[in-house]
Coordinates of N, CA and C in Angstrom, one line a residue:
X4 N 76.5 -103.1 156.2 CA 75.7 -103.3 157.1 C 75.2 -104.7 157.6
X5 N 74.9 -105.3 156.6 CA 73.9 -106.0 156.9 C 74.7 -107.5 157.7
X6 N 75.8 -107.6 157.2 CA 76.9 -108.6 158.5 C 76.5 -108.6 159.4
X7 N 76.9 -107.6 160.1 CA 76.7 -106.7 161.3 C 75.7 -106.9 162.1
X8 N 74.6 -106.1 161.5 CA 73.3 -105.9 161.9 C 73.0 -107.7 161.9
X9 N 73.3 -108.5 160.9 CA 72.9 -110.2 161.1 C 73.2 -110.7 162.5
X10 N 74.6 -110.4 162.7 CA 75.8 -110.6 163.8 C 74.6 -110.4 165.4
X11 N 74.3 -108.8 164.9 CA 73.8 -108.2 166.4 C 72.2 -108.9 166.1
X12 N 71.4 -108.9 165.0 CA 70.1 -109.7 165.5 C 70.3 -111.4 165.8
X13 N 71.0 -112.0 165.4 CA 71.4 -113.0 165.9 C 71.7 -112.9 167.7
X14 N 72.6 -112.3 167.8 CA 72.8 -112.2 169.6 C 71.6 -111.8 170.4
X15 N 70.8 -110.8 170.0 CA 69.7 -110.3 170.4 C 68.5 -111.3 170.6
X16 N 68.3 -112.2 169.4 CA 67.3 -113.3 169.5 C 67.9 -114.4 170.6
X17 N 68.9 -114.7 170.6 CA 69.8 -115.7 171.4 C 69.6 -115.1 173.1
X18 N 70.0 -113.6 173.2 CA 69.5 -113.1 174.6 C 68.3 -113.7 175.1
X19 N 67.2 -113.1 174.2 CA 65.6 -113.4 174.3 C 65.6 -114.7 174.5
X20 N 65.8 -115.7 173.9 CA 65.8 -117.0 174.0 C 66.6 -117.6 175.4
X21 N 67.5 -117.0 175.8 CA 68.0 -117.5 176.8 C 67.0 -116.5 178.3
X22 N 66.8 -115.6 177.8 CA 65.7 -114.9 179.2 C 66.6 -113.7 179.9
X23 N 67.5 -113.2 179.2 CA 68.9 -112.5 179.8 C 68.8 -111.3 179.1
X24 N 68.9 -110.3 180.3 CA 68.8 -108.9 179.5 C 70.2 -107.9 179.5
X25 N 71.5 -108.7 179.8 CA 72.7 -108.2 179.6 C 73.5 -109.5 179.3
X26 N 74.6 -108.8 178.4 CA 75.8 -110.1 178.1 C 76.7 -109.5 177.5
X27 N 78.0 -110.3 178.0 CA 79.4 -109.7 177.6 C 79.7 -110.8 176.5
X28 N 80.1 -110.0 175.6 CA 80.9 -110.6 174.4 C 81.6 -110.1 173.2
X29 N 83.3 -110.6 173.6 CA 84.6 -110.1 172.8 C 84.7 -108.4 173.7
X30 N 84.6 -108.6 174.8 CA 85.1 -107.5 175.9 C 83.9 -106.2 175.9
X31 N 82.6 -106.4 174.7 CA 81.8 -105.6 175.5 C 80.5 -105.8 175.6
X32 N 80.0 -105.3 177.1 CA 78.7 -105.5 177.6 C 77.6 -104.4 177.1
X33 N 76.4 -105.2 177.0 CA 75.3 -104.9 176.5 C 74.3 -105.2 177.4
X34 N 73.6 -104.2 177.9 CA 72.5 -104.4 178.7 C 71.1 -104.0 178.7
X35 N 70.2 -104.6 178.4 CA 69.1 -103.7 178.2 C 68.2 -103.5 179.2
X36 N 67.1 -102.5 179.3 CA 66.5 -102.6 180.3 C 65.6 -103.1 180.6
X37 N 64.7 -103.9 179.6 CA 63.4 -104.8 179.4 C 63.8 -105.3 178.1
X38 N 62.5 -106.3 178.3 CA 62.4 -107.3 177.1 C 61.7 -106.2 175.8
X39 N 61.4 -105.9 176.8 CA 60.2 -104.6 175.3 C 61.5 -103.9 174.5
X40 N 62.3 -103.5 175.1 CA 63.4 -102.7 174.9 C 63.9 -103.6 173.7
X41 N 64.1 -104.7 174.1 CA 65.0 -105.7 173.2 C 64.1 -106.2 172.1
X42 N 63.1 -105.9 171.7 CA 62.3 -106.2 171.0 C 62.0 -105.3 169.9
X43 N 62.0 -103.6 170.7 CA 62.0 -102.8 170.2 C 63.6 -102.4 169.0
X44 N 64.4 -103.0 169.9 CA 66.2 -102.8 168.7 C 66.1 -103.9 168.3
X45 N 65.5 -105.0 168.3 CA 65.6 -106.2 167.2 C 64.9 -105.5 166.2
X46 N 63.9 -105.1 166.1 CA 62.7 -104.6 164.9 C 63.5 -103.2 164.3
X47 N 64.1 -102.6 165.0 CA 65.0 -101.5 164.1 C 66.1 -101.8 163.3
X48 N 66.8 -102.9 164.2 CA 68.0 -103.5 163.4 C 67.7 -104.6 162.0
X49 N 66.5 -104.8 162.3 CA 65.9 -105.6 161.2 C 65.4 -104.5 160.3
X50 N 64.9 -103.6 160.4 CA 64.2 -102.6 159.0 C 65.5 -102.1 158.7
X51 N 67.0 -101.8 159.5 CA 67.5 -101.4 158.7 C 68.5 -102.1 158.0
X52 N 68.5 -103.5 158.5 CA 69.2 -104.3 157.7 C 68.4 -104.6 156.2
X53 N 67.1 -104.2 156.4 CA 66.0 -104.8 155.1 C 66.0 -103.7 154.3
X54 N 66.7 -102.3 154.9 CA 66.5 -100.8 153.8 C 64.9 -100.5 154.1
X55 N 64.4 -100.9 154.8 CA 63.3 -100.4 155.0 C 63.2 -98.9 156.1
X56 N 62.1 -97.9 155.5 CA 62.0 -96.7 156.2 C 61.1 -97.1 157.7
X57 N 61.9 -96.4 158.5 CA 61.3 -96.5 159.9 C 59.8 -95.8 159.6
X58 N 59.1 -95.3 158.9 CA 57.6 -94.8 158.8 C 57.2 -93.6 158.8
X59 N 56.6 -93.1 158.6 CA 56.0 -91.8 158.9 C 56.1 -90.8 160.4
X60 N 56.9 -90.1 160.3 CA 57.1 -89.2 161.3 C 56.0 -88.0 161.8
X61 N 55.1 -88.6 162.7 CA 53.9 -86.8 162.7 C 54.4 -86.1 163.8
X62 N 54.5 -84.6 163.1 CA 55.1 -83.5 163.8 C 53.9 -82.7 164.2
X63 N 53.2 -82.4 165.4 CA 52.3 -81.4 165.4 C 52.6 -80.4 165.1
X64 N 51.6 -79.3 164.8 CA 51.7 -78.0 164.3 C 50.7 -77.4 165.2
X65 N 51.4 -76.2 165.6 CA 50.3 -75.4 166.3 C 50.6 -74.1 166.1
X66 N 49.4 -73.2 166.5 CA 49.3 -72.0 165.8 C 48.9 -71.2 166.8
X67 N 48.8 -70.0 167.1 CA 48.5 -68.9 168.0 C 47.3 -68.1 167.5
X68 N 46.1 -68.2 168.0 CA 45.1 -67.4 167.4 C 44.7 -66.0 168.0

């Protein structure tokens, strides 16, 4: 996944640098809803590439008294 992730990371960084939310490449169109979504996706791809876990997941517990 590293090579594919590196390509995706580079593409998103290029999009961010250009200030565009949509791009078509090799017949595949990618559209982000916001710059924040791009940053979030970029961070996720970098974590996946580097093999770092997402972090702790908080699951609320409920009890009935």
